[in-house]
Short mmCIF file of C-alpha atoms in Angstrom, two decimals:
data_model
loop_
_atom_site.label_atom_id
_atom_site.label_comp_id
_atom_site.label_asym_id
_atom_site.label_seq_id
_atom_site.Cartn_x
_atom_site.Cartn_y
_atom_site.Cartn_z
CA UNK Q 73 -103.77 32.82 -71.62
CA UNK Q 74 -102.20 36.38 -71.57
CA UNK Q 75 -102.91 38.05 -75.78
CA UNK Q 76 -100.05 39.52 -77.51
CA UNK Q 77 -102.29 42.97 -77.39
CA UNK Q 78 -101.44 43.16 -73.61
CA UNK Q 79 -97.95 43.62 -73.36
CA UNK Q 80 -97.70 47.40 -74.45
CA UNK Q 81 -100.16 47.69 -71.40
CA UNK Q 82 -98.07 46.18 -69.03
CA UNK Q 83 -95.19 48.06 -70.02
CA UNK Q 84 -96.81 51.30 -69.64
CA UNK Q 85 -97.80 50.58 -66.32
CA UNK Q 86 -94.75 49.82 -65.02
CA UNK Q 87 -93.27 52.89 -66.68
CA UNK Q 88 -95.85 54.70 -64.61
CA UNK Q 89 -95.02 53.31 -61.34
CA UNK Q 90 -91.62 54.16 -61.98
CA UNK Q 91 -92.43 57.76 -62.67
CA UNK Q 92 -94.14 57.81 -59.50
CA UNK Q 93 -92.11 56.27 -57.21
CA UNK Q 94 -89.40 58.16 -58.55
CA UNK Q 95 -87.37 61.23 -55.95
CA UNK Q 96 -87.64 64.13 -57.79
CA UNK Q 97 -84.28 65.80 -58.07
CA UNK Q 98 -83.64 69.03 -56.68
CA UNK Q 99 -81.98 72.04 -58.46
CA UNK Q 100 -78.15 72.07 -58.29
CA UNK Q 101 -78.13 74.93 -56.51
CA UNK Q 102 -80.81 74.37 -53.76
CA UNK Q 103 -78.50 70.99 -53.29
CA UNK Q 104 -75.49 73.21 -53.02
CA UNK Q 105 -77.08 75.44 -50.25
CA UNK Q 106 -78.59 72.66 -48.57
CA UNK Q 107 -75.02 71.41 -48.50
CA UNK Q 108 -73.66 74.87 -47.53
CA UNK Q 109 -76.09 75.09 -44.63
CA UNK Q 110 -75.33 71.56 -43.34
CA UNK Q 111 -71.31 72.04 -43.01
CA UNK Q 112 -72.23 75.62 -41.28
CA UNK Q 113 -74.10 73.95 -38.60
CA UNK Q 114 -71.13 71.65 -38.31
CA UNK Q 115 -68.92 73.75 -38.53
CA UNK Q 116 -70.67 76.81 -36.16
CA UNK Q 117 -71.29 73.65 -33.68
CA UNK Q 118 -67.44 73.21 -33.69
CA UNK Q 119 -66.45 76.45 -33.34
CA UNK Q 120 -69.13 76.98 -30.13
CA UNK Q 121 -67.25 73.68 -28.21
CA UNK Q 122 -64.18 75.42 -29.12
CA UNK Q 123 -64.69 78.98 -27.52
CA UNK Q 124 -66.60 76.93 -24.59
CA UNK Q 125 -63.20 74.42 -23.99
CA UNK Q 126 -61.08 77.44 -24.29
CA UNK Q 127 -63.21 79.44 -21.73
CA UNK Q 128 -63.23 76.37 -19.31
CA UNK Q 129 -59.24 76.11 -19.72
CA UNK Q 130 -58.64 79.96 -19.15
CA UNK Q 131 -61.02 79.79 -16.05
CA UNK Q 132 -58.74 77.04 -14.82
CA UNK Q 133 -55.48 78.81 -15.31
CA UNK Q 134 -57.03 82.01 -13.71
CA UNK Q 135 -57.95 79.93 -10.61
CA UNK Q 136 -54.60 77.90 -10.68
CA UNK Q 137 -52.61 81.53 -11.36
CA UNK Q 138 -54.66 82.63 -7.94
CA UNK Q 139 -53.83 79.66 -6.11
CA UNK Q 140 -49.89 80.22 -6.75
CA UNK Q 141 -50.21 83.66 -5.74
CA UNK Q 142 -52.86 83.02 -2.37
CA UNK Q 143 -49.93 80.21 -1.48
CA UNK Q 144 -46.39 82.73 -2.56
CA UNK Q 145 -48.02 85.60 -0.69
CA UNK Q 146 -48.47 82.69 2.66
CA UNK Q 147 -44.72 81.97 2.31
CA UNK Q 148 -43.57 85.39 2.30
CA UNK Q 149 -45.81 86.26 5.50
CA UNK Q 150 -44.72 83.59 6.91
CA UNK Q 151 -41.04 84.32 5.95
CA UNK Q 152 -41.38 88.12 7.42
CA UNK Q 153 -43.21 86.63 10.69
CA UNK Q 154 -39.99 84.98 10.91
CA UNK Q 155 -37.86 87.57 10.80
CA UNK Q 156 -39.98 89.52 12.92
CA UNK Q 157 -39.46 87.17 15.33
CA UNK Q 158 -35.59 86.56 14.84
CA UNK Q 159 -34.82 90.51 15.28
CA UNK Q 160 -36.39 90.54 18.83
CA UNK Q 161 -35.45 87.31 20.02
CA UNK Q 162 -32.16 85.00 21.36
CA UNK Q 163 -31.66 82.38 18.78
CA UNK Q 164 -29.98 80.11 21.83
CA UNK Q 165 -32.64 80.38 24.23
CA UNK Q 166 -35.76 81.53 22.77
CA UNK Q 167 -35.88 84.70 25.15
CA UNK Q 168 -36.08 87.66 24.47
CA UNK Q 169 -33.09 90.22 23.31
CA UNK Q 170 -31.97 93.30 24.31
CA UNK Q 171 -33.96 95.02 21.38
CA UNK Q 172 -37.46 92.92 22.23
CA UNK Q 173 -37.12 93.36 25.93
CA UNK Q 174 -36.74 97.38 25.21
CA UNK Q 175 -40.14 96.83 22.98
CA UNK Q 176 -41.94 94.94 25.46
CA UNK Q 177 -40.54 97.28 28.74
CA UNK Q 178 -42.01 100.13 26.40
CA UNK Q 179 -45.66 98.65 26.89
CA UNK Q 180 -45.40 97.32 30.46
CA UNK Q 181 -44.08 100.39 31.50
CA UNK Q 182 -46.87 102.38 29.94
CA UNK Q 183 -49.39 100.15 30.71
CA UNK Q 184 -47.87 100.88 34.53
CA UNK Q 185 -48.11 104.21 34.87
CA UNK Q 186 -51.68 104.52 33.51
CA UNK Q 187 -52.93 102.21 36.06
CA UNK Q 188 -51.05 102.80 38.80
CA UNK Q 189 -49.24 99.26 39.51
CA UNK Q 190 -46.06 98.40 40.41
CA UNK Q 191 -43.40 96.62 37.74
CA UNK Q 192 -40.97 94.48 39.37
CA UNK Q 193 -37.42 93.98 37.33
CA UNK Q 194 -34.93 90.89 38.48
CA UNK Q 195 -31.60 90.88 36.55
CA UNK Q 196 -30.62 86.80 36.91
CA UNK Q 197 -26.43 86.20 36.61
CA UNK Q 198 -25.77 82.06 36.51
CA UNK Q 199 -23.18 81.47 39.43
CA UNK Q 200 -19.87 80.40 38.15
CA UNK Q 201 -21.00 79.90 34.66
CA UNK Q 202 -17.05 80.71 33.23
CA UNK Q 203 -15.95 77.58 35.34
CA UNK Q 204 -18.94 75.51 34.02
CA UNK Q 205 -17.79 76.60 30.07
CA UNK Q 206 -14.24 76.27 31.17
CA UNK Q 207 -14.53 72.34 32.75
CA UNK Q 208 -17.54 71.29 30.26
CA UNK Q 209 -17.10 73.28 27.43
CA UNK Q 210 -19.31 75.72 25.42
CA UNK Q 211 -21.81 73.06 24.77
CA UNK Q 212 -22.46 72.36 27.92
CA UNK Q 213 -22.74 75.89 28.42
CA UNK Q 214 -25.14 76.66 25.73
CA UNK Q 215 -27.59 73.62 27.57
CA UNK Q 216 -27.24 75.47 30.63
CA UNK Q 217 -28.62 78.50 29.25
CA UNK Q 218 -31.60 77.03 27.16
CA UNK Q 219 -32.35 75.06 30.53
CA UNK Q 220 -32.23 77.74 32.79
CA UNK Q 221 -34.86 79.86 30.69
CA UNK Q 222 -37.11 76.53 30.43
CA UNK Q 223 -37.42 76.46 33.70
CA UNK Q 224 -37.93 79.99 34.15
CA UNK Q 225 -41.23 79.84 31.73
CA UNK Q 226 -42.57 76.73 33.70
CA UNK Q 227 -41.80 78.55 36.87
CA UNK Q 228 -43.06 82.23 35.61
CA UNK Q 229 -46.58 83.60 34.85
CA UNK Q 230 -47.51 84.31 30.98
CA UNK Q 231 -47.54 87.58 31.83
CA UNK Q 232 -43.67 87.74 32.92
CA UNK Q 233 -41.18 88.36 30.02
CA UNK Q 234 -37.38 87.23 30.03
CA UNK Q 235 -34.89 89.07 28.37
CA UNK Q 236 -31.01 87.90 27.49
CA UNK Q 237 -28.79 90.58 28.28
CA UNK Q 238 -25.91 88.63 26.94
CA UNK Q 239 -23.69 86.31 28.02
CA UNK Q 240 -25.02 84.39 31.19
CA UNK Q 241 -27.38 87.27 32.28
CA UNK Q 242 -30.90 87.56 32.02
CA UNK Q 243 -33.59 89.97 33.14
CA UNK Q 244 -36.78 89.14 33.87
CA UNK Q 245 -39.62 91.64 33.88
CA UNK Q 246 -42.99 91.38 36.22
CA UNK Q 247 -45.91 93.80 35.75
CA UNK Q 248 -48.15 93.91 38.74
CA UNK Q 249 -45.77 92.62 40.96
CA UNK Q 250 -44.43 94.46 44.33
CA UNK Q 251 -40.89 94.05 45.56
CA UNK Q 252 -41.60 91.69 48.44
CA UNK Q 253 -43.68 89.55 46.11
CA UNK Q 254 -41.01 89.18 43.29
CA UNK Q 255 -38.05 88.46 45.69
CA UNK Q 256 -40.47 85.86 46.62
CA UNK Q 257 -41.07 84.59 42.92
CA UNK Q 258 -37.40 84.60 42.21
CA UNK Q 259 -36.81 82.29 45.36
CA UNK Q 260 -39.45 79.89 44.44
CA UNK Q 261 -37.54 80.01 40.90
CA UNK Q 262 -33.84 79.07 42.49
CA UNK Q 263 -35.31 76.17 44.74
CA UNK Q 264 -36.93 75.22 41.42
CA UNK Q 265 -34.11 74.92 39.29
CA UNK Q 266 -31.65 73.41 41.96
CA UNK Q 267 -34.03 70.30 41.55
CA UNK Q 268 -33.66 70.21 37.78
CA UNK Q 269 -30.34 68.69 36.57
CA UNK Q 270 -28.78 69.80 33.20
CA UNK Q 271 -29.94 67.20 30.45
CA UNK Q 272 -26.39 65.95 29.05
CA UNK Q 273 -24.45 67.34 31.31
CA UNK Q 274 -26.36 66.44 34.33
CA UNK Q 275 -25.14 69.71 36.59
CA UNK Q 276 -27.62 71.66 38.63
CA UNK Q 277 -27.55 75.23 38.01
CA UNK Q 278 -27.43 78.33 41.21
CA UNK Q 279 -27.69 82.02 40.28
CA UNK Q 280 -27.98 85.20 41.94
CA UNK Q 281 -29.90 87.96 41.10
CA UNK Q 282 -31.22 91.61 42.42
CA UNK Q 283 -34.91 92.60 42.42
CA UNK Q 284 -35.90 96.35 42.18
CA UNK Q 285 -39.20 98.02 42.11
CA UNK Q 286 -39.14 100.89 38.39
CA UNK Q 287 -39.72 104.03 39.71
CA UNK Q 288 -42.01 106.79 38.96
CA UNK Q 289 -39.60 108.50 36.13
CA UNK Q 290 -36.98 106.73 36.25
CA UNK Q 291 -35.55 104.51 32.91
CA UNK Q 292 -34.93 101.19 32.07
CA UNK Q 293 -31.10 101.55 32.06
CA UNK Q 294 -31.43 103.35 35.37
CA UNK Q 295 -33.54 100.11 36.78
CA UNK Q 296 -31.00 97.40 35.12
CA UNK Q 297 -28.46 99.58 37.13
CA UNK Q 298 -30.00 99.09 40.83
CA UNK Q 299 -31.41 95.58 40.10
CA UNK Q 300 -27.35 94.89 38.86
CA UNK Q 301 -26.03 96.21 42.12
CA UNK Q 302 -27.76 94.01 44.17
CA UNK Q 303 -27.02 90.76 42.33
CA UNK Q 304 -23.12 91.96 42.84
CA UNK Q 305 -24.16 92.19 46.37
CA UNK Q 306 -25.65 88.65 46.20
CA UNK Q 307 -22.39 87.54 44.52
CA UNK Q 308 -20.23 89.05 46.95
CA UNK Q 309 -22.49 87.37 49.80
CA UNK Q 310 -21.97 84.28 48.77
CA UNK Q 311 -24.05 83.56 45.82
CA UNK Q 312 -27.60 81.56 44.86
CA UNK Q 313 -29.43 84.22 46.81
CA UNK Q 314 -31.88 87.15 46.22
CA UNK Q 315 -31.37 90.10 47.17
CA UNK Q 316 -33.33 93.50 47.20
CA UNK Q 317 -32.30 96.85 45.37
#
């Protein structure tokens, strides 16, 4: 049985745990910096993700900005290749014009003379190619054309260049080629293309033409003007022949 004289000993022990058991508070101001501190490490954490996101997104739109430009400078090169191509070349047929035959004669012709070998020259005229526009019309003309320089490049080497010289005339040009041997190309070429009908239209197509040797010195024009004389000759001898200049 507890004695009145033991309370205020009880009490006082439990006052005493309390005291002990008790945080003790910190200064205001040490709680303030603590405080401080904290929301700067937030804060500076913040800040780091946000320079690091905003690097990231200015890499990207670097790299994108490059792309664009690698793909618009691809377009334009493309665009001038082009261009290159449509100044030198028929848009009918695919050959050659006057201006990218002229180019390409430059080369051969150099090319000939340094090494010493012959270039051949045929100027091709379509027989009766006003009667074929005339009875057909000018579509059926333009298919005659394109066909008759398909043919040609299945029939040709690589090495041989054709060359509209307007209208239904075409030269073709054959480095390392002697006379005999290109009359002999351009005969293969006519037996070729009498066996090939006209898709559409379904004619079969006969030309003439004149096959000259260049000469030491002498010019393009002045080949064009032999190899032209002896397709009129072929004309006036009854045409789809080859003759000689």
């Amino acid at each position: 049985m507890f004695k009145h004289d033991h309370f205020p000993q009880m009490h006082s022990s439990r006052q005493a745990s309390r005291r002990l058991h008790r945080r003790p508070a910190l200064p205001g101001d040490l709680q303030t910096g603590h405080s401080q501190a904290a929301s700067a490490v937030f804060e500076g954490g913040v800040q780091h993700r946000r320079v690091q996101r905003d690097r990231i997104m200015a890499t990207q739109a670097t790299m994108l900005a490059l792309l664009a430009a690698e793909a618009r400078i691809a377009d334009l090169e493309r665009a001038l290749s082009r261009a290159e191509a449509a100044a030198v070349t028929d848009t009918l047929t695919g050959a050659l014009n006057r201006r990218g035959f002229d180019q390409a004669h430059e080369c051969e012709v150099a090319r000939s003379r340094r090494n010493g070998s012959p270039l051949a020259l045929a100027l091709i005229d379509l027989d009766d190619f006003k009667r074929l526009n005339d009875t057909l019309g000018h579509h059926a003309g333009d298919e005659a054309l394109i066909h008759l320089v398909r043919i040609l490049r299945s029939a040709l080497r690589p090495s041989d260049v054709i060359g509209r010289f307007g209208g239904e005339e075409f030269v073709v040009m054959l480095p390392d080629t002697g006379l005999d041997e290109a009359v002999s190309a351009l005969t293969r070429f006519q037996r070729q293309l009498a066996g090939c009908r006209v898709a559409g239209s379904g004619v079969t197509l006969t030309f003439s033409a004149g096959v000259v040797v260049q000469a030491s010195g002498e010019s393009l024009a002045e080949s064009i003007e032999r190899a032209d004389a002896a397709t009129y000759a072929a004309k006036r001898a009854g045409k789809n022949r080859v003759l000689a200049g």
